[in-house]
Amino acid sequence: MKLTRNLKQHLLPVCLVLAFALLLGLTLNLYKPLKQLTQKKVPNPDNLLKFDSMVWTGDCTKDGLTYHMNEDGSWHIFGTSTKATGIFLTLERFSLETGKTYMLSSGMKHAGVKSYWLCLAGTDNNYYMGDVSPDYDSKPAERIYGAFEAKSGVTYHVDFIVPYAGAVIDEMVYPCLVEGTEAGDFYIYK
């Protein structure tokens, strides 16, 4: 009888402490995902490809793929390519300040027929691939990977390329070009 009374006296505080610890653990584990869901995503203010300062192609369909520009400057690209294809997402060329270094957040998938990439097509006949990192040694000379220095007289288009027919694509692409050697995120959390 005495053992039962002692057990009851100590069991209630122990149970309360365990219940509190469990509740605290659940709260901490759920906080991060809930915080991410409730935080507003906004365009990166350092992105030089500002939505309203560029002349964008807008919604269109080409070679089986549909290109839809969202209000925030991102692109939803979907469909099945009927051939190797590409499209300039910017209608007009733009220039960058000569001598400054820039980096493009490319967005790339290298998965056989489902491959695609985003790059800058320069009037110097080079493709500036940004933060794409090739996994092969025999890359073409006209593909410039990583940060690049803007040259005098060179202008650029934002180019989306699908190298194979039959590519089934349903992707959100976030073009972002920033000054410096580190790729910038299209979205930042505030």
PDB file of C-alpha atoms in Angstrom:
ATOM      1  CA  MET A   1       0.000   0.000   0.000  1.00  0.00           C
ATOM      2  CA  LYS A   2       2.833   2.340   0.935  1.00  0.00           C
ATOM      3  CA  LEU A   3       4.660   1.415  -2.312  1.00  0.00           C
ATOM      4  CA  THR A   4       1.592   2.219  -4.397  1.00  0.00           C
ATOM      5  CA  ARG A   5       1.120   5.609  -2.716  1.00  0.00           C
ATOM      6  CA  ASN A   6       4.834   6.475  -3.266  1.00  0.00           C
ATOM      7  CA  LEU A   7       4.595   5.292  -6.855  1.00  0.00           C
ATOM      8  CA  LYS A   8       1.526   7.480  -7.448  1.00  0.00           C
ATOM      9  CA  GLN A   9       3.245  10.496  -5.864  1.00  0.00           C
ATOM     10  CA  HIS A  10       6.315  10.174  -8.088  1.00  0.00           C
ATOM     11  CA  LEU A  11       4.622   8.859 -11.221  1.00  0.00           C
ATOM     12  CA  LEU A  12       2.502  11.968 -11.812  1.00  0.00           C
ATOM     13  CA  PRO A  13       5.485  14.422 -11.870  1.00  0.00           C
ATOM     14  CA  VAL A  14       7.503  12.022 -14.052  1.00  0.00           C
ATOM     15  CA  CYS A  15       4.603  11.703 -16.503  1.00  0.00           C
ATOM     16  CA  LEU A  16       4.171  15.482 -16.605  1.00  0.00           C
ATOM     17  CA  VAL A  17       7.875  15.989 -17.314  1.00  0.00           C
ATOM     18  CA  LEU A  18       7.808  13.355 -20.089  1.00  0.00           C
ATOM     19  CA  ALA A  19       4.645  14.865 -21.596  1.00  0.00           C
ATOM     20  CA  PHE A  20       6.233  18.338 -21.554  1.00  0.00           C
ATOM     21  CA  ALA A  21       9.434  17.005 -23.167  1.00  0.00           C
ATOM     22  CA  LEU A  22       7.412  15.249 -25.884  1.00  0.00           C
ATOM     23  CA  LEU A  23       5.385  18.386 -26.571  1.00  0.00           C
ATOM     24  CA  LEU A  24       8.537  20.507 -26.722  1.00  0.00           C
ATOM     25  CA  GLY A  25      10.214  18.035 -29.096  1.00  0.00           C
ATOM     26  CA  LEU A  26       7.222  17.985 -31.436  1.00  0.00           C
ATOM     27  CA  THR A  27       7.013  21.770 -31.420  1.00  0.00           C
ATOM     28  CA  LEU A  28      10.685  22.155 -32.330  1.00  0.00           C
ATOM     29  CA  ASN A  29      10.486  19.515 -35.078  1.00  0.00           C
ATOM     30  CA  LEU A  30       7.399  21.102 -36.630  1.00  0.00           C
ATOM     31  CA  TYR A  31       8.603  24.703 -36.306  1.00  0.00           C
ATOM     32  CA  LYS A  32      11.063  24.674 -39.214  1.00  0.00           C
ATOM     33  CA  PRO A  33       8.702  23.152 -41.845  1.00  0.00           C
ATOM     34  CA  LEU A  34       5.848  25.376 -40.666  1.00  0.00           C
ATOM     35  CA  LYS A  35       8.113  28.432 -40.753  1.00  0.00           C
ATOM     36  CA  GLN A  36       9.107  27.619 -44.343  1.00  0.00           C
ATOM     37  CA  LEU A  37       5.465  27.284 -45.346  1.00  0.00           C
ATOM     38  CA  THR A  38       4.486  30.596 -43.813  1.00  0.00           C
ATOM     39  CA  GLN A  39       7.489  32.646 -44.956  1.00  0.00           C
ATOM     40  CA  LYS A  40       6.903  34.731 -48.028  1.00  0.00           C
ATOM     41  CA  LYS A  41       9.212  34.125 -50.962  1.00  0.00           C
ATOM     42  CA  VAL A  42      10.311  37.237 -52.813  1.00  0.00           C
ATOM     43  CA  PRO A  43      12.623  37.807 -55.793  1.00  0.00           C
ATOM     44  CA  ASN A  44      16.293  38.356 -54.991  1.00  0.00           C
ATOM     45  CA  PRO A  45      16.872  42.144 -55.009  1.00  0.00           C
ATOM     46  CA  ASP A  46      20.399  41.614 -56.398  1.00  0.00           C
ATOM     47  CA  ASN A  47      19.055  39.842 -59.496  1.00  0.00           C
ATOM     48  CA  LEU A  48      20.020  41.898 -62.553  1.00  0.00           C
ATOM     49  CA  LEU A  49      17.313  40.125 -64.573  1.00  0.00           C
ATOM     50  CA  LYS A  50      14.643  42.243 -62.943  1.00  0.00           C
ATOM     51  CA  PHE A  51      11.168  41.415 -64.137  1.00  0.00           C
ATOM     52  CA  ASP A  52      10.150  44.956 -65.069  1.00  0.00           C
ATOM     53  CA  SER A  53      13.461  46.191 -66.498  1.00  0.00           C
ATOM     54  CA  MET A  54      13.808  43.420 -69.122  1.00  0.00           C
ATOM     55  CA  VAL A  55      11.803  42.734 -72.267  1.00  0.00           C
ATOM     56  CA  TRP A  56      10.683  39.119 -71.815  1.00  0.00           C
ATOM     57  CA  THR A  57       9.249  36.787 -74.434  1.00  0.00           C
ATOM     58  CA  GLY A  58       6.059  36.090 -72.498  1.00  0.00           C
ATOM     59  CA  ASP A  59       3.805  33.071 -72.819  1.00  0.00           C
ATOM     60  CA  CYS A  60       4.356  30.971 -75.931  1.00  0.00           C
ATOM     61  CA  THR A  61       4.573  27.420 -77.269  1.00  0.00           C
ATOM     62  CA  LYS A  62       7.430  26.175 -79.434  1.00  0.00           C
ATOM     63  CA  ASP A  63       8.375  22.673 -80.590  1.00  0.00           C
ATOM     64  CA  GLY A  64       5.973  20.997 -78.130  1.00  0.00           C
ATOM     65  CA  LEU A  65       7.021  23.008 -75.057  1.00  0.00           C
ATOM     66  CA  THR A  66       4.956  25.720 -73.399  1.00  0.00           C
ATOM     67  CA  TYR A  67       6.697  28.645 -71.712  1.00  0.00           C
ATOM     68  CA  HIS A  68       4.647  30.499 -69.123  1.00  0.00           C
ATOM     69  CA  MET A  69       6.101  33.479 -67.296  1.00  0.00           C
ATOM     70  CA  ASN A  70       4.831  33.920 -63.740  1.00  0.00           C
ATOM     71  CA  GLU A  71       4.222  37.288 -62.098  1.00  0.00           C
ATOM     72  CA  ASP A  72       7.386  36.935 -59.981  1.00  0.00           C
ATOM     73  CA  GLY A  73       9.657  36.485 -63.029  1.00  0.00           C
ATOM     74  CA  SER A  74       9.972  32.702 -62.794  1.00  0.00           C
ATOM     75  CA  TRP A  75       9.058  30.450 -65.717  1.00  0.00           C
ATOM     76  CA  HIS A  76       6.936  27.314 -65.801  1.00  0.00           C
ATOM     77  CA  ILE A  77       8.156  25.256 -68.753  1.00  0.00           C
ATOM     78  CA  PHE A  78       6.268  22.097 -69.618  1.00  0.00           C
ATOM     79  CA  GLY A  79       5.452  19.681 -72.447  1.00  0.00           C
ATOM     80  CA  THR A  80       7.281  17.183 -74.646  1.00  0.00           C
ATOM     81  CA  SER A  81       9.872  18.504 -77.091  1.00  0.00           C
ATOM     82  CA  THR A  82       9.299  17.492 -80.697  1.00  0.00           C
ATOM     83  CA  LYS A  83      12.962  18.191 -81.541  1.00  0.00           C
ATOM     84  CA  ALA A  84      16.120  19.665 -80.043  1.00  0.00           C
ATOM     85  CA  THR A  85      15.040  23.212 -79.356  1.00  0.00           C
ATOM     86  CA  GLY A  86      15.660  26.428 -77.530  1.00  0.00           C
ATOM     87  CA  ILE A  87      14.083  29.801 -76.993  1.00  0.00           C
ATOM     88  CA  PHE A  88      15.306  33.233 -75.998  1.00  0.00           C
ATOM     89  CA  LEU A  89      13.376  34.138 -72.865  1.00  0.00           C
ATOM     90  CA  THR A  90      14.368  37.784 -73.387  1.00  0.00           C
ATOM     91  CA  LEU A  91      13.143  39.475 -76.582  1.00  0.00           C
ATOM     92  CA  GLU A  92      15.801  42.154 -76.569  1.00  0.00           C
ATOM     93  CA  ARG A  93      19.484  41.795 -75.902  1.00  0.00           C
ATOM     94  CA  PHE A  94      20.931  43.484 -72.833  1.00  0.00           C
ATOM     95  CA  SER A  95      24.436  44.585 -71.953  1.00  0.00           C
ATOM     96  CA  LEU A  96      26.491  44.212 -68.798  1.00  0.00           C
ATOM     97  CA  GLU A  97      29.090  46.597 -67.412  1.00  0.00           C
ATOM     98  CA  THR A  98      32.441  45.943 -69.084  1.00  0.00           C
ATOM     99  CA  GLY A  99      35.119  44.530 -66.782  1.00  0.00           C
ATOM    100  CA  LYS A 100      32.736  43.421 -64.033  1.00  0.00           C
ATOM    101  CA  THR A 101      32.341  39.770 -63.093  1.00  0.00           C
ATOM    102  CA  TYR A 102      28.921  38.062 -63.214  1.00  0.00           C
ATOM    103  CA  MET A 103      27.419  34.692 -62.356  1.00  0.00           C
ATOM    104  CA  LEU A 104      24.199  33.134 -63.628  1.00  0.00           C
ATOM    105  CA  SER A 105      22.133  30.733 -61.531  1.00  0.00           C
ATOM    106  CA  SER A 106      21.517  28.404 -64.411  1.00  0.00           C
ATOM    107  CA  GLY A 107      19.037  25.777 -63.452  1.00  0.00           C
ATOM    108  CA  MET A 108      19.995  22.584 -65.243  1.00  0.00           C
ATOM    109  CA  LYS A 109      18.960  18.987 -65.439  1.00  0.00           C
ATOM    110  CA  HIS A 110      21.349  16.530 -67.039  1.00  0.00           C
ATOM    111  CA  ALA A 111      19.278  13.382 -67.303  1.00  0.00           C
ATOM    112  CA  GLY A 112      19.628  11.979 -70.794  1.00  0.00           C
ATOM    113  CA  VAL A 113      16.628  12.860 -72.946  1.00  0.00           C
ATOM    114  CA  LYS A 114      15.119  14.981 -70.142  1.00  0.00           C
ATOM    115  CA  SER A 115      18.084  17.375 -70.115  1.00  0.00           C
ATOM    116  CA  TYR A 116      17.739  21.153 -70.269  1.00  0.00           C
ATOM    117  CA  TRP A 117      19.688  24.220 -69.225  1.00  0.00           C
ATOM    118  CA  LEU A 118      19.438  27.977 -68.902  1.00  0.00           C
ATOM    119  CA  CYS A 119      22.337  30.143 -70.083  1.00  0.00           C
ATOM    120  CA  LEU A 120      23.259  33.552 -71.456  1.00  0.00           C
ATOM    121  CA  ALA A 121      23.851  33.599 -75.216  1.00  0.00           C
ATOM    122  CA  GLY A 122      26.401  36.303 -76.042  1.00  0.00           C
ATOM    123  CA  THR A 123      26.983  38.129 -79.324  1.00  0.00           C
ATOM    124  CA  ASP A 124      30.583  36.857 -79.015  1.00  0.00           C
ATOM    125  CA  ASN A 125      29.182  33.358 -79.906  1.00  0.00           C
ATOM    126  CA  ASN A 126      29.758  32.083 -76.360  1.00  0.00           C
ATOM    127  CA  TYR A 127      27.216  30.491 -74.052  1.00  0.00           C
ATOM    128  CA  TYR A 128      27.665  31.554 -70.438  1.00  0.00           C
ATOM    129  CA  MET A 129      26.507  28.547 -68.441  1.00  0.00           C
ATOM    130  CA  GLY A 130      26.747  30.064 -64.955  1.00  0.00           C
ATOM    131  CA  ASP A 131      26.831  27.727 -61.973  1.00  0.00           C
ATOM    132  CA  VAL A 132      26.316  24.614 -64.089  1.00  0.00           C
ATOM    133  CA  SER A 133      29.172  22.210 -63.429  1.00  0.00           C
ATOM    134  CA  PRO A 134      29.849  19.824 -66.330  1.00  0.00           C
ATOM    135  CA  ASP A 135      30.602  16.215 -65.457  1.00  0.00           C
ATOM    136  CA  TYR A 136      32.638  15.583 -68.600  1.00  0.00           C
ATOM    137  CA  ASP A 137      36.010  16.822 -69.849  1.00  0.00           C
ATOM    138  CA  SER A 138      35.195  17.390 -73.527  1.00  0.00           C
ATOM    139  CA  LYS A 139      33.068  20.504 -73.090  1.00  0.00           C
ATOM    140  CA  PRO A 140      32.757  22.734 -76.166  1.00  0.00           C
ATOM    141  CA  ALA A 141      35.054  25.791 -76.176  1.00  0.00           C
ATOM    142  CA  GLU A 142      32.131  28.188 -76.650  1.00  0.00           C
ATOM    143  CA  ARG A 143      30.579  27.141 -73.326  1.00  0.00           C
ATOM    144  CA  ILE A 144      31.888  29.290 -70.479  1.00  0.00           C
ATOM    145  CA  TYR A 145      31.231  27.762 -67.050  1.00  0.00           C
ATOM    146  CA  GLY A 146      31.267  29.662 -63.783  1.00  0.00           C
ATOM    147  CA  ALA A 147      31.686  33.392 -63.309  1.00  0.00           C
ATOM    148  CA  PHE A 148      32.643  35.457 -66.344  1.00  0.00           C
ATOM    149  CA  GLU A 149      33.937  38.947 -67.011  1.00  0.00           C
ATOM    150  CA  ALA A 150      31.742  41.123 -69.244  1.00  0.00           C
ATOM    151  CA  LYS A 151      33.522  42.273 -72.399  1.00  0.00           C
ATOM    152  CA  SER A 152      33.063  45.518 -74.280  1.00  0.00           C
ATOM    153  CA  GLY A 153      30.423  45.390 -77.015  1.00  0.00           C
ATOM    154  CA  VAL A 154      28.987  41.992 -76.059  1.00  0.00           C
ATOM    155  CA  THR A 155      25.230  41.791 -75.459  1.00  0.00           C
ATOM    156  CA  TYR A 156      23.200  38.852 -74.148  1.00  0.00           C
ATOM    157  CA  HIS A 157      19.926  36.940 -74.323  1.00  0.00           C
ATOM    158  CA  VAL A 158      18.632  34.609 -71.601  1.00  0.00           C
ATOM    159  CA  ASP A 159      18.415  31.296 -73.466  1.00  0.00           C
ATOM    160  CA  PHE A 160      16.585  28.081 -72.458  1.00  0.00           C
ATOM    161  CA  ILE A 161      17.861  25.007 -74.305  1.00  0.00           C
ATOM    162  CA  VAL A 162      16.502  21.450 -74.603  1.00  0.00           C
ATOM    163  CA  PRO A 163      19.099  19.362 -76.486  1.00  0.00           C
ATOM    164  CA  TYR A 164      16.921  16.320 -77.329  1.00  0.00           C
ATOM    165  CA  ALA A 165      13.615  15.480 -78.972  1.00  0.00           C
ATOM    166  CA  GLY A 166      11.172  13.659 -76.703  1.00  0.00           C
ATOM    167  CA  ALA A 167      12.165  15.500 -73.525  1.00  0.00           C
ATOM    168  CA  VAL A 168       9.252  15.474 -71.087  1.00  0.00           C
ATOM    169  CA  ILE A 169       9.635  18.645 -69.022  1.00  0.00           C
ATOM    170  CA  ASP A 170       7.559  20.135 -66.241  1.00  0.00           C
ATOM    171  CA  GLU A 171       9.886  22.546 -64.456  1.00  0.00           C
ATOM    172  CA  MET A 172       9.936  25.897 -62.691  1.00  0.00           C
ATOM    173  CA  VAL A 173      13.001  27.876 -63.793  1.00  0.00           C
ATOM    174  CA  TYR A 174      14.251  30.908 -61.860  1.00  0.00           C
ATOM    175  CA  PRO A 175      16.643  33.028 -63.957  1.00  0.00           C
ATOM    176  CA  CYS A 176      19.020  34.978 -61.713  1.00  0.00           C
ATOM    177  CA  LEU A 177      22.120  36.923 -62.752  1.00  0.00           C
ATOM    178  CA  VAL A 178      24.182  38.610 -60.049  1.00  0.00           C
ATOM    179  CA  GLU A 179      27.409  40.559 -59.931  1.00  0.00           C
ATOM    180  CA  GLY A 180      30.287  38.580 -58.416  1.00  0.00           C
ATOM    181  CA  THR A 181      31.551  35.020 -58.433  1.00  0.00           C
ATOM    182  CA  GLU A 182      28.857  33.326 -56.343  1.00  0.00           C
ATOM    183  CA  ALA A 183      25.534  32.321 -57.842  1.00  0.00           C
ATOM    184  CA  GLY A 184      22.555  34.133 -56.352  1.00  0.00           C
ATOM    185  CA  ASP A 185      19.270  32.515 -55.434  1.00  0.00           C
ATOM    186  CA  PHE A 186      16.237  33.721 -57.307  1.00  0.00           C
ATOM    187  CA  TYR A 187      14.286  33.525 -54.072  1.00  0.00           C
ATOM    188  CA  ILE A 188      15.275  34.765 -50.660  1.00  0.00           C
ATOM    189  CA  TYR A 189      13.418  34.313 -47.390  1.00  0.00           C
ATOM    190  CA  LYS A 190      12.350  37.357 -45.372  1.00  0.00           C
TER     191      LYS A 190
END
